[in-house]
Amino acid sequence: MEKREMTKLYPMLSVEEALEQVLSYFHPLEPERVPIIEALGRVLAEDIYSEIDIPPRANSAMDGYAVLAADTTAAGPQTPKRLRIIGDLAAGYVTETEVTPGTAIRIMTGAPIPPGADTVVRFEDTERDGEWVNIFVAVPVGKNVRPAGEDVRRGELVLRRGTRIRPQEVGMLASVGHKEVMVIRRPRVAILATGDEVVEVDAPLEPGKIHNSNSYSNAAQVLKYGGIPIMLGIARDQVQELTEKIRAGLAQGVDLFLVSGGVSVGDFDVVKNVLAAEGEITFWRVRMKPGKPLAFGRIGGVPLLGMPGNPVSVMVSFELFARPAILTMLGITDLEKPTVEAILLDEVKRKDGRRHFLRVYVEEKEGEYYAHLTGEQGSGILSSMVKANGLAIIPEEWSRVAAGERVRVMMLDWDERCHPFADWKRAEG
Ligand code: AMP
Ligand code: MG
């Protein structure tokens, strides 16, 4: 197809228009039951009620003596009250022995309050004398006692469906006695590189060849945001091979297809022909830099994001479109990437009317954020991406940013969502 024909067929979208189209294809996936530690970072798919009081019984908040408050009313530094020690209680044990007037039971933190006792005097306010203990303070009823149900009441809703599980939620699930929990399953994301020049990372670089870095940076991004990467290797720039690899990926059951390369003006025919033959194209090209020749469509019922092959383009396209798609499938509703307003320390000129995402390093100094460019901004320069912690967003209508102007910066590292369960499983043995 002629370039002119193609650009007429597929009008260029703004980032917002493209994102809206992409997101209309995604919804939260089904729930699955997983061990609570694997729920970390995921969305709870059930309400969790506690079937128990926590703590289950009133217990001591201190190491000390369980006594009757009434026995201590006259006690003071000069007028100790002498009580007989009738028992010793460690955490994890209960006693039938009743504390009666004139007696005390030695008690450790966490041990249930023995019958009869209504308060605890900490060791610091006592002095032991063989079978006896001298109490040097008057304590009110309930002092140093954690009542039953102080934390959680039996029957209480402790975690609501839709909650993102953080370490404290994992702790709560364990506390109420859950070994497993229902969460939204993780999306399976197929990753396919294209290009006759692209070879595996451990293959020797024959003339004209480059390593497949895109599949790995994309896989790392998929993992970072909670998806499961399915590596499909590299397809030559040929309709047949691309079709076969895509079919093989579909056969593995995937929720999103990521293809890198083969969508620029010269190359688009291959991916476009495969999409047109086996599925449909929703849009091609977004008014942004890097990442303009972005293609989106569906194949075998699975949404497919065709990203330009340059190493920075794939990463930026992923952040803008694949990340919110993955989060949506995980049941996460807050899709905003954290941003800050920063003072740009470099001058930027351009005149293409696209939204630019510039690789910057942001630092905070005395309450202000400052951003400087991390180097060459070519779409193939991965080293300036390595040095960056943010992407400065230059709006379409700006033709120049003077040094010292304020810009919004999308922070790359502020929404860390690493899912460490592969390592957890290894640690478990
Ligand atoms: P394309 O979008 O296919 O025209 O690719 C643009 C450029 O990105 C190519 O010239 C390659 O240098 C580079 N590229 C394409 N695919 C990959 C890949 N998988 N890994 C690293 N670089 C790639
Ligand atoms: Mg290519």
JSON list of N, CA, C and O in Angstrom, two decimals, residues 164 224-226 319 323-324 327 334-339 389 410-419:
[
{"chain": "A", "resi": 164, "resn": "ARG", "atom": "N", "xyz": [-5.79, -3.70, 47.00]},
{"chain": "A", "resi": 164, "resn": "ARG", "atom": "CA", "xyz": [-4.46, -4.15, 46.57]},
{"chain": "A", "resi": 164, "resn": "ARG", "atom": "C", "xyz": [-3.74, -4.74, 47.76]},
{"chain": "A", "resi": 164, "resn": "ARG", "atom": "O", "xyz": [-3.67, -4.11, 48.82]},
{"chain": "A", "resi": 224, "resn": "LYS", "atom": "N", "xyz": [7.49, -6.45, 36.20]},
{"chain": "A", "resi": 224, "resn": "LYS", "atom": "CA", "xyz": [7.44, -5.34, 37.14]},
{"chain": "A", "resi": 224, "resn": "LYS", "atom": "C", "xyz": [6.00, -4.97, 37.48]},
{"chain": "A", "resi": 224, "resn": "LYS", "atom": "O", "xyz": [5.68, -4.67, 38.61]},
{"chain": "A", "resi": 225, "resn": "TYR", "atom": "N", "xyz": [5.12, -5.02, 36.48]},
{"chain": "A", "resi": 225, "resn": "TYR", "atom": "CA", "xyz": [3.74, -4.59, 36.72]},
{"chain": "A", "resi": 225, "resn": "TYR", "atom": "C", "xyz": [2.80, -5.76, 37.02]},
{"chain": "A", "resi": 225, "resn": "TYR", "atom": "O", "xyz": [1.60, -5.57, 37.11]},
{"chain": "A", "resi": 226, "resn": "GLY", "atom": "N", "xyz": [3.36, -6.96, 37.17]},
{"chain": "A", "resi": 226, "resn": "GLY", "atom": "CA", "xyz": [2.53, -8.06, 37.67]},
{"chain": "A", "resi": 226, "resn": "GLY", "atom": "C", "xyz": [2.05, -9.06, 36.64]},
{"chain": "A", "resi": 226, "resn": "GLY", "atom": "O", "xyz": [1.30, -9.96, 36.97]},
{"chain": "A", "resi": 319, "resn": "GLU", "atom": "N", "xyz": [5.20, 1.62, 28.67]},
{"chain": "A", "resi": 319, "resn": "GLU", "atom": "CA", "xyz": [4.77, 2.40, 29.85]},
{"chain": "A", "resi": 319, "resn": "GLU", "atom": "C", "xyz": [3.42, 3.06, 29.60]},
{"chain": "A", "resi": 319, "resn": "GLU", "atom": "O", "xyz": [2.56, 3.08, 30.46]},
{"chain": "A", "resi": 323, "resn": "ARG", "atom": "N", "xyz": [1.34, -1.00, 30.15]},
{"chain": "A", "resi": 323, "resn": "ARG", "atom": "CA", "xyz": [1.24, -0.94, 31.61]},
{"chain": "A", "resi": 323, "resn": "ARG", "atom": "C", "xyz": [-0.21, -0.75, 32.07]},
{"chain": "A", "resi": 323, "resn": "ARG", "atom": "O", "xyz": [-0.71, -1.54, 32.87]},
{"chain": "A", "resi": 324, "resn": "PRO", "atom": "N", "xyz": [-0.92, 0.29, 31.57]},
{"chain": "A", "resi": 324, "resn": "PRO", "atom": "CA", "xyz": [-2.32, 0.42, 32.02]},
{"chain": "A", "resi": 324, "resn": "PRO", "atom": "C", "xyz": [-3.19, -0.77, 31.63]},
{"chain": "A", "resi": 324, "resn": "PRO", "atom": "O", "xyz": [-4.13, -1.11, 32.36]},
{"chain": "A", "resi": 327, "resn": "LEU", "atom": "N", "xyz": [-2.38, -3.46, 34.26]},
{"chain": "A", "resi": 327, "resn": "LEU", "atom": "CA", "xyz": [-2.96, -3.10, 35.55]},
{"chain": "A", "resi": 327, "resn": "LEU", "atom": "C", "xyz": [-4.48, -3.30, 35.53]},
{"chain": "A", "resi": 327, "resn": "LEU", "atom": "O", "xyz": [-5.06, -3.79, 36.50]},
{"chain": "A", "resi": 334, "resn": "ASP", "atom": "N", "xyz": [-6.47, 2.43, 39.69]},
{"chain": "A", "resi": 334, "resn": "ASP", "atom": "CA", "xyz": [-5.66, 3.64, 39.63]},
{"chain": "A", "resi": 334, "resn": "ASP", "atom": "C", "xyz": [-4.54, 3.42, 38.62]},
{"chain": "A", "resi": 334, "resn": "ASP", "atom": "O", "xyz": [-3.53, 2.78, 38.91]},
{"chain": "A", "resi": 335, "resn": "LEU", "atom": "N", "xyz": [-4.73, 3.97, 37.43]},
{"chain": "A", "resi": 335, "resn": "LEU", "atom": "CA", "xyz": [-3.77, 3.72, 36.35]},
{"chain": "A", "resi": 335, "resn": "LEU", "atom": "C", "xyz": [-2.78, 4.86, 36.17]},
{"chain": "A", "resi": 335, "resn": "LEU", "atom": "O", "xyz": [-1.91, 4.80, 35.31]},
{"chain": "A", "resi": 336, "resn": "GLU", "atom": "N", "xyz": [-2.92, 5.90, 36.97]},
{"chain": "A", "resi": 336, "resn": "GLU", "atom": "CA", "xyz": [-2.05, 7.07, 36.82]},
{"chain": "A", "resi": 336, "resn": "GLU", "atom": "C", "xyz": [-0.61, 6.68, 37.13]},
{"chain": "A", "resi": 336, "resn": "GLU", "atom": "O", "xyz": [-0.33, 6.06, 38.14]},
{"chain": "A", "resi": 337, "resn": "LYS", "atom": "N", "xyz": [0.26, 7.11, 36.26]},
{"chain": "A", "resi": 337, "resn": "LYS", "atom": "CA", "xyz": [1.69, 6.97, 36.54]},
{"chain": "A", "resi": 337, "resn": "LYS", "atom": "C", "xyz": [2.06, 8.16, 37.43]},
{"chain": "A", "resi": 337, "resn": "LYS", "atom": "O", "xyz": [1.64, 9.29, 37.15]},
{"chain": "A", "resi": 338, "resn": "PRO", "atom": "N", "xyz": [2.82, 7.94, 38.50]},
{"chain": "A", "resi": 338, "resn": "PRO", "atom": "CA", "xyz": [3.17, 9.08, 39.35]},
{"chain": "A", "resi": 338, "resn": "PRO", "atom": "C", "xyz": [3.97, 10.13, 38.56]},
{"chain": "A", "resi": 338, "resn": "PRO", "atom": "O", "xyz": [4.88, 9.78, 37.83]},
{"chain": "A", "resi": 339, "resn": "THR", "atom": "N", "xyz": [3.58, 11.39, 38.71]},
{"chain": "A", "resi": 339, "resn": "THR", "atom": "CA", "xyz": [4.32, 12.46, 38.04]},
{"chain": "A", "resi": 339, "resn": "THR", "atom": "C", "xyz": [4.66, 13.55, 39.05]},
{"chain": "A", "resi": 339, "resn": "THR", "atom": "O", "xyz": [4.01, 13.67, 40.08]},
{"chain": "A", "resi": 389, "resn": "ASN", "atom": "N", "xyz": [15.51, 8.51, 35.46]},
{"chain": "A", "resi": 389, "resn": "ASN", "atom": "CA", "xyz": [14.51, 8.03, 36.42]},
{"chain": "A", "resi": 389, "resn": "ASN", "atom": "C", "xyz": [13.14, 8.62, 36.11]},
{"chain": "A", "resi": 389, "resn": "ASN", "atom": "O", "xyz": [12.19, 8.42, 36.86]},
{"chain": "A", "resi": 410, "resn": "MET", "atom": "N", "xyz": [7.00, 12.19, 34.29]},
{"chain": "A", "resi": 410, "resn": "MET", "atom": "CA", "xyz": [6.46, 10.89, 34.67]},
{"chain": "A", "resi": 410, "resn": "MET", "atom": "C", "xyz": [7.61, 10.11, 35.31]},
{"chain": "A", "resi": 410, "resn": "MET", "atom": "O", "xyz": [8.64, 9.89, 34.67]},
{"chain": "A", "resi": 411, "resn": "MET", "atom": "N", "xyz": [7.43, 9.74, 36.58]},
{"chain": "A", "resi": 411, "resn": "MET", "atom": "CA", "xyz": [8.52, 9.06, 37.27]},
{"chain": "A", "resi": 411, "resn": "MET", "atom": "C", "xyz": [8.52, 7.57, 36.92]},
{"chain": "A", "resi": 411, "resn": "MET", "atom": "O", "xyz": [7.50, 6.90, 37.05]},
{"chain": "A", "resi": 412, "resn": "LEU", "atom": "N", "xyz": [9.68, 7.09, 36.51]},
{"chain": "A", "resi": 412, "resn": "LEU", "atom": "CA", "xyz": [9.74, 5.69, 36.08]},
{"chain": "A", "resi": 412, "resn": "LEU", "atom": "C", "xyz": [9.80, 4.72, 37.25]},
{"chain": "A", "resi": 412, "resn": "LEU", "atom": "O", "xyz": [9.39, 3.57, 37.13]},
{"chain": "A", "resi": 413, "resn": "ASP", "atom": "N", "xyz": [10.31, 5.19, 38.38]},
{"chain": "A", "resi": 413, "resn": "ASP", "atom": "CA", "xyz": [10.60, 4.24, 39.47]},
{"chain": "A", "resi": 413, "resn": "ASP", "atom": "C", "xyz": [9.71, 4.42, 40.69]},
{"chain": "A", "resi": 413, "resn": "ASP", "atom": "O", "xyz": [9.98, 3.83, 41.72]},
{"chain": "A", "resi": 414, "resn": "TRP", "atom": "N", "xyz": [8.69, 5.23, 40.59]},
{"chain": "A", "resi": 414, "resn": "TRP", "atom": "CA", "xyz": [7.91, 5.52, 41.79]},
{"chain": "A", "resi": 414, "resn": "TRP", "atom": "C", "xyz": [6.70, 4.63, 41.99]},
{"chain": "A", "resi": 414, "resn": "TRP", "atom": "O", "xyz": [5.97, 4.78, 42.94]},
{"chain": "A", "resi": 415, "resn": "ASP", "atom": "N", "xyz": [6.46, 3.74, 41.07]},
{"chain": "A", "resi": 415, "resn": "ASP", "atom": "CA", "xyz": [5.33, 2.82, 41.29]},
{"chain": "A", "resi": 415, "resn": "ASP", "atom": "C", "xyz": [5.83, 1.39, 41.20]},
{"chain": "A", "resi": 415, "resn": "ASP", "atom": "O", "xyz": [5.30, 0.57, 40.49]},
{"chain": "A", "resi": 416, "resn": "GLU", "atom": "N", "xyz": [6.86, 1.14, 41.97]},
{"chain": "A", "resi": 416, "resn": "GLU", "atom": "CA", "xyz": [7.47, -0.19, 41.99]},
{"chain": "A", "resi": 416, "resn": "GLU", "atom": "C", "xyz": [6.43, -1.24, 42.34]},
{"chain": "A", "resi": 416, "resn": "GLU", "atom": "O", "xyz": [5.75, -1.14, 43.34]},
{"chain": "A", "resi": 417, "resn": "ARG", "atom": "N", "xyz": [6.29, -2.22, 41.47]},
{"chain": "A", "resi": 417, "resn": "ARG", "atom": "CA", "xyz": [5.30, -3.25, 41.74]},
{"chain": "A", "resi": 417, "resn": "ARG", "atom": "C", "xyz": [5.91, -4.61, 41.49]},
{"chain": "A", "resi": 417, "resn": "ARG", "atom": "O", "xyz": [5.29, -5.47, 40.90]},
{"chain": "A", "resi": 418, "resn": "CYS", "atom": "N", "xyz": [7.16, -4.79, 41.90]},
{"chain": "A", "resi": 418, "resn": "CYS", "atom": "CA", "xyz": [7.81, -6.06, 41.63]},
{"chain": "A", "resi": 418, "resn": "CYS", "atom": "C", "xyz": [7.06, -7.19, 42.32]},
{"chain": "A", "resi": 418, "resn": "CYS", "atom": "O", "xyz": [6.57, -7.03, 43.41]},
{"chain": "A", "resi": 419, "resn": "HIS", "atom": "N", "xyz": [6.98, -8.28, 41.65]},
{"chain": "A", "resi": 419, "resn": "HIS", "atom": "CA", "xyz": [6.26, -9.44, 42.17]},
{"chain": "A", "resi": 419, "resn": "HIS", "atom": "C", "xyz": [7.25, -10.54, 42.44]},
{"chain": "A", "resi": 419, "resn": "HIS", "atom": "O", "xyz": [7.68, -11.22, 41.53]}
]
